[in-house]
PDB file of C-alpha atoms in Angstrom:
ATOM      1  CA  MET U   1     -46.449   5.057 127.360  1.00 53.00           C
ATOM      2  CA  ARG U   2     -43.405   3.226 126.054  1.00 54.00           C
ATOM      3  CA  ARG U   3     -43.505   1.507 122.663  1.00 52.00           C
ATOM      4  CA  LYS U   4     -42.603  -2.142 122.429  1.00 45.00           C
ATOM      5  CA  ARG U   5     -40.632  -3.502 119.532  1.00 46.00           C
ATOM      6  CA  ILE U   6     -41.790  -6.772 118.043  1.00 41.00           C
ATOM      7  CA  THR U   7     -38.918  -8.982 116.986  1.00 39.00           C
ATOM      8  CA  LEU U   8     -38.884 -12.291 115.217  1.00 35.00           C
ATOM      9  CA  PRO U   9     -37.030 -15.185 116.818  1.00 35.00           C
ATOM     10  CA  GLU U  10     -33.606 -15.805 115.323  1.00 36.00           C
ATOM     11  CA  THR U  11     -33.137 -18.856 113.188  1.00 33.00           C
ATOM     12  CA  VAL U  12     -30.908 -21.600 114.458  1.00 33.00           C
ATOM     13  CA  GLY U  13     -27.764 -22.219 112.495  1.00 34.00           C
ATOM     14  CA  ASN U  14     -24.754 -20.627 110.968  1.00 37.00           C
ATOM     15  CA  THR U  15     -24.816 -16.818 111.076  1.00 40.00           C
ATOM     16  CA  ASP U  16     -23.838 -16.739 107.410  1.00 45.00           C
ATOM     17  CA  THR U  17     -26.934 -18.721 106.471  1.00 37.00           C
ATOM     18  CA  LYS U  18     -29.286 -16.632 108.610  1.00 43.00           C
ATOM     19  CA  LYS U  19     -29.183 -13.914 105.977  1.00 47.00           C
ATOM     20  CA  SER U  20     -28.334 -16.155 103.046  1.00 42.00           C
ATOM     21  CA  CYS U  21     -31.438 -15.062 101.152  1.00 46.00           C
ATOM     22  CA  CYS U  22     -34.787 -13.625 102.015  1.00 55.00           C
ATOM     23  CA  THR U  23     -37.821 -12.049 100.429  1.00 48.00           C
ATOM     24  CA  SER U  24     -39.136  -8.707 101.532  1.00 50.00           C
ATOM     25  CA  ALA U  25     -41.367  -5.863 100.507  1.00 52.00           C
ATOM     26  CA  GLY U  26     -39.461  -3.393 102.682  1.00 59.00           C
ATOM     27  CA  LYS U  27     -36.689  -0.949 101.976  1.00 70.00           C
ATOM     28  CA  ALA U  28     -33.411  -2.458 100.801  1.00 71.00           C
ATOM     29  CA  GLU U  29     -31.066  -2.841 103.748  1.00 78.00           C
ATOM     30  CA  LYS U  30     -27.338  -2.227 103.745  1.00 86.00           C
ATOM     31  CA  GLY U  31     -25.582  -5.239 102.249  1.00 90.00           C
ATOM     32  CA  CYS U  32     -28.617  -6.328 100.215  1.00 90.00           C
ATOM     33  CA  PHE U  33     -29.873  -5.864  96.678  1.00 89.00           C
ATOM     34  CA  VAL U  34     -33.331  -5.993  95.130  1.00 91.00           C
ATOM     35  CA  VAL U  35     -34.514  -8.053  92.168  1.00 90.00           C
ATOM     36  CA  TYR U  36     -37.967  -8.544  90.693  1.00 91.00           C
ATOM     37  CA  SER U  37     -39.549 -11.614  89.158  1.00 90.00           C
ATOM     38  CA  SER U  38     -41.425 -11.425  85.865  1.00 87.00           C
ATOM     39  CA  ASP U  39     -44.809 -11.548  87.634  1.00 88.00           C
ATOM     40  CA  PRO U  40     -43.535  -8.940  89.304  1.00 85.00           C
ATOM     41  CA  LYS U  41     -42.662  -9.760  92.911  1.00 92.00           C
ATOM     42  CA  ARG U  42     -39.897  -7.998  94.814  1.00 92.00           C
ATOM     43  CA  PHE U  43     -37.039  -9.951  96.419  1.00 92.00           C
ATOM     44  CA  LEU U  44     -34.452  -8.583  98.830  1.00 90.00           C
ATOM     45  CA  LEU U  45     -31.265 -10.652  98.700  1.00 90.00           C
ATOM     46  CA  PRO U  46     -28.032 -10.334 100.673  1.00 89.00           C
ATOM     47  CA  LEU U  47     -24.907  -9.573  98.649  1.00 90.00           C
ATOM     48  CA  GLN U  48     -23.554 -13.057  99.528  1.00 89.00           C
ATOM     49  CA  CYS U  49     -26.089 -14.447  97.025  1.00 87.00           C
ATOM     50  CA  LEU U  50     -24.010 -12.860  94.250  1.00 89.00           C
ATOM     51  CA  ASN U  51     -21.526 -15.722  94.721  1.00 89.00           C
ATOM     52  CA  ASN U  52     -24.176 -18.369  94.057  1.00 88.00           C
ATOM     53  CA  GLN U  53     -24.266 -20.115  90.656  1.00 88.00           C
ATOM     54  CA  ILE U  54     -28.078 -20.130  90.540  1.00 87.00           C
ATOM     55  CA  ILE U  55     -28.299 -16.355  91.003  1.00 89.00           C
ATOM     56  CA  LEU U  56     -25.460 -15.753  88.531  1.00 90.00           C
ATOM     57  CA  GLU U  57     -27.213 -17.874  85.896  1.00 88.00           C
ATOM     58  CA  LEU U  58     -30.475 -15.976  86.454  1.00 88.00           C
ATOM     59  CA  PHE U  59     -28.549 -12.714  85.915  1.00 89.00           C
ATOM     60  CA  GLU U  60     -27.108 -14.042  82.643  1.00 87.00           C
ATOM     61  CA  MET U  61     -30.598 -15.033  81.509  1.00 86.00           C
ATOM     62  CA  ALA U  62     -31.875 -11.550  82.420  1.00 86.00           C
ATOM     63  CA  GLU U  63     -29.106  -9.975  80.353  1.00 86.00           C
ATOM     64  CA  GLU U  64     -30.006 -12.185  77.372  1.00 84.00           C
ATOM     65  CA  GLU U  65     -33.699 -11.380  77.765  1.00 81.00           C
ATOM     66  CA  PHE U  66     -33.608  -7.655  78.539  1.00 79.00           C
ATOM     67  CA  GLY U  67     -30.089  -6.553  77.514  1.00 79.00           C
ATOM     68  CA  SER U  68     -27.371  -5.016  79.651  1.00 76.00           C
ATOM     69  CA  GLN U  69     -28.538  -1.445  79.018  1.00 74.00           C
ATOM     70  CA  SER U  70     -31.971  -2.050  80.539  1.00 68.00           C
ATOM     71  CA  THR U  71     -33.367   0.818  82.582  1.00 75.00           C
ATOM     72  CA  GLY U  72     -35.447   0.363  85.688  1.00 76.00           C
ATOM     73  CA  PRO U  73     -35.281  -2.316  88.348  1.00 82.00           C
ATOM     74  CA  LEU U  74     -33.326  -5.534  87.892  1.00 86.00           C
ATOM     75  CA  THR U  75     -35.877  -8.085  86.670  1.00 88.00           C
ATOM     76  CA  LEU U  76     -35.177 -11.795  86.396  1.00 87.00           C
ATOM     77  CA  PRO U  77     -36.904 -13.600  83.503  1.00 85.00           C
ATOM     78  CA  CYS U  78     -38.773 -16.126  85.652  1.00 85.00           C
ATOM     79  CA  GLU U  79     -41.754 -16.253  87.955  1.00 87.00           C
ATOM     80  CA  ALA U  80     -41.640 -15.707  91.704  1.00 89.00           C
ATOM     81  CA  GLU U  81     -42.182 -19.417  92.435  1.00 89.00           C
ATOM     82  CA  LEU U  82     -38.904 -20.309  90.767  1.00 86.00           C
ATOM     83  CA  ILE U  83     -36.990 -17.566  92.573  1.00 88.00           C
ATOM     84  CA  GLU U  84     -38.514 -18.643  95.903  1.00 90.00           C
ATOM     85  CA  TYR U  85     -37.486 -22.238  95.205  1.00 87.00           C
ATOM     86  CA  ALA U  86     -33.952 -21.147  94.301  1.00 86.00           C
ATOM     87  CA  ILE U  87     -33.768 -19.109  97.520  1.00 87.00           C
ATOM     88  CA  THR U  88     -34.865 -22.163  99.506  1.00 87.00           C
ATOM     89  CA  LEU U  89     -32.085 -24.228  97.943  1.00 85.00           C
ATOM     90  CA  ILE U  90     -29.531 -21.495  98.624  1.00 85.00           C
ATOM     91  CA  LYS U  91     -30.620 -21.259 102.280  1.00 87.00           C
ATOM     92  CA  GLN U  92     -30.277 -25.027 102.648  1.00 85.00           C
ATOM     93  CA  GLN U  93     -26.795 -24.894 101.135  1.00 85.00           C
ATOM     94  CA  VAL U  94     -27.530 -27.769  98.779  1.00 81.00           C
ATOM     95  CA  THR U  95     -24.806 -29.617  96.924  1.00 82.00           C
ATOM     96  CA  ARG U  96     -23.425 -28.421  93.589  1.00 85.00           C
ATOM     97  CA  ASP U  97     -25.151 -31.374  91.900  1.00 86.00           C
ATOM     98  CA  ILE U  98     -28.579 -30.163  93.012  1.00 85.00           C
ATOM     99  CA  GLU U  99     -27.707 -26.605  91.943  1.00 84.00           C
ATOM    100  CA  LYS U 100     -26.639 -27.930  88.524  1.00 86.00           C
ATOM    101  CA  THR U 101     -29.901 -29.879  88.203  1.00 83.00           C
ATOM    102  CA  LEU U 102     -31.946 -26.761  88.895  1.00 81.00           C
ATOM    103  CA  LEU U 103     -29.814 -24.711  86.493  1.00 81.00           C
ATOM    104  CA  THR U 104     -30.247 -27.312  83.755  1.00 82.00           C
ATOM    105  CA  SER U 105     -33.999 -27.216  84.276  1.00 79.00           C
ATOM    106  CA  ILE U 106     -34.089 -23.409  84.230  1.00 73.00           C
ATOM    107  CA  VAL U 107     -31.907 -23.082  81.136  1.00 72.00           C
ATOM    108  CA  SER U 108     -33.744 -25.791  79.185  1.00 71.00           C
ATOM    109  CA  SER U 109     -37.159 -24.283  79.917  1.00 67.00           C
ATOM    110  CA  PHE U 110     -35.858 -20.786  79.105  1.00 64.00           C
ATOM    111  CA  CYS U 111     -34.269 -21.879  75.832  1.00 55.00           C
ATOM    112  CA  SER U 112     -37.289 -23.915  74.736  1.00 51.00           C
ATOM    113  CA  LEU U 113     -39.613 -20.908  74.828  1.00 51.00           C
ATOM    114  CA  SER U 114     -39.996 -18.921  71.655  1.00 40.00           C
ATOM    115  CA  PRO U 115     -39.157 -15.198  71.932  1.00 50.00           C
ATOM    116  CA  ASN U 116     -42.862 -14.332  71.704  1.00 43.00           C
ATOM    117  CA  LEU U 117     -43.783 -16.636  74.560  1.00 42.00           C
ATOM    118  CA  GLN U 118     -41.012 -15.493  76.883  1.00 43.00           C
ATOM    119  CA  HIS U 119     -42.978 -12.380  77.766  1.00 46.00           C
ATOM    120  CA  GLN U 120     -46.158 -14.304  78.585  1.00 45.00           C
ATOM    121  CA  ARG U 121     -46.840 -16.027  81.882  1.00 44.00           C
ATOM    122  CA  THR U 122     -46.199 -19.728  81.620  1.00 48.00           C
ATOM    123  CA  ASN U 123     -46.838 -22.618  83.939  1.00 50.00           C
ATOM    124  CA  HIS U 124     -43.347 -23.954  84.652  1.00 51.00           C
ATOM    125  CA  GLN U 125     -42.839 -27.200  86.477  1.00 55.00           C
ATOM    126  CA  ILE U 126     -40.316 -26.743  89.234  1.00 54.00           C
ATOM    127  CA  PRO U 127     -38.164 -29.708  90.240  1.00 56.00           C
ATOM    128  CA  ILE U 128     -38.814 -30.700  93.831  1.00 58.00           C
ATOM    129  CA  CYS U 129     -35.969 -31.519  96.159  1.00 56.00           C
ATOM    130  CA  SER U 130     -36.626 -32.963  99.609  1.00 55.00           C
ATOM    131  CA  PHE U 131     -34.249 -33.514 102.468  1.00 51.00           C
TER     132      PHE U 131
END
């Protein structure tokens, strides 16, 4: 008996945006990297995301929070909801103004937390953007 492969339908749009960012619990594919949220949830992101200002700012925040000599997986200092929202914005290729608004919100909430509270789960309000 022959095995059938189940495939998902391809998304419509630019081939560059098809893989712009995704979440996954599977093995890291070639051309992708893995990050974890603070809650911890695993995210598989294509290398193209390394050019995005939102992702770069999250990396800078991670370096400030955990240091550059951190061992173990790359962990971003925010909850999965925020990373999922950022991924949605990246997929939609939003304008720089919307990216800047999200970054301002992320940085201000990150900076307003005391060092003791940064390691605790917090209920962040995420700005909503509709199209």
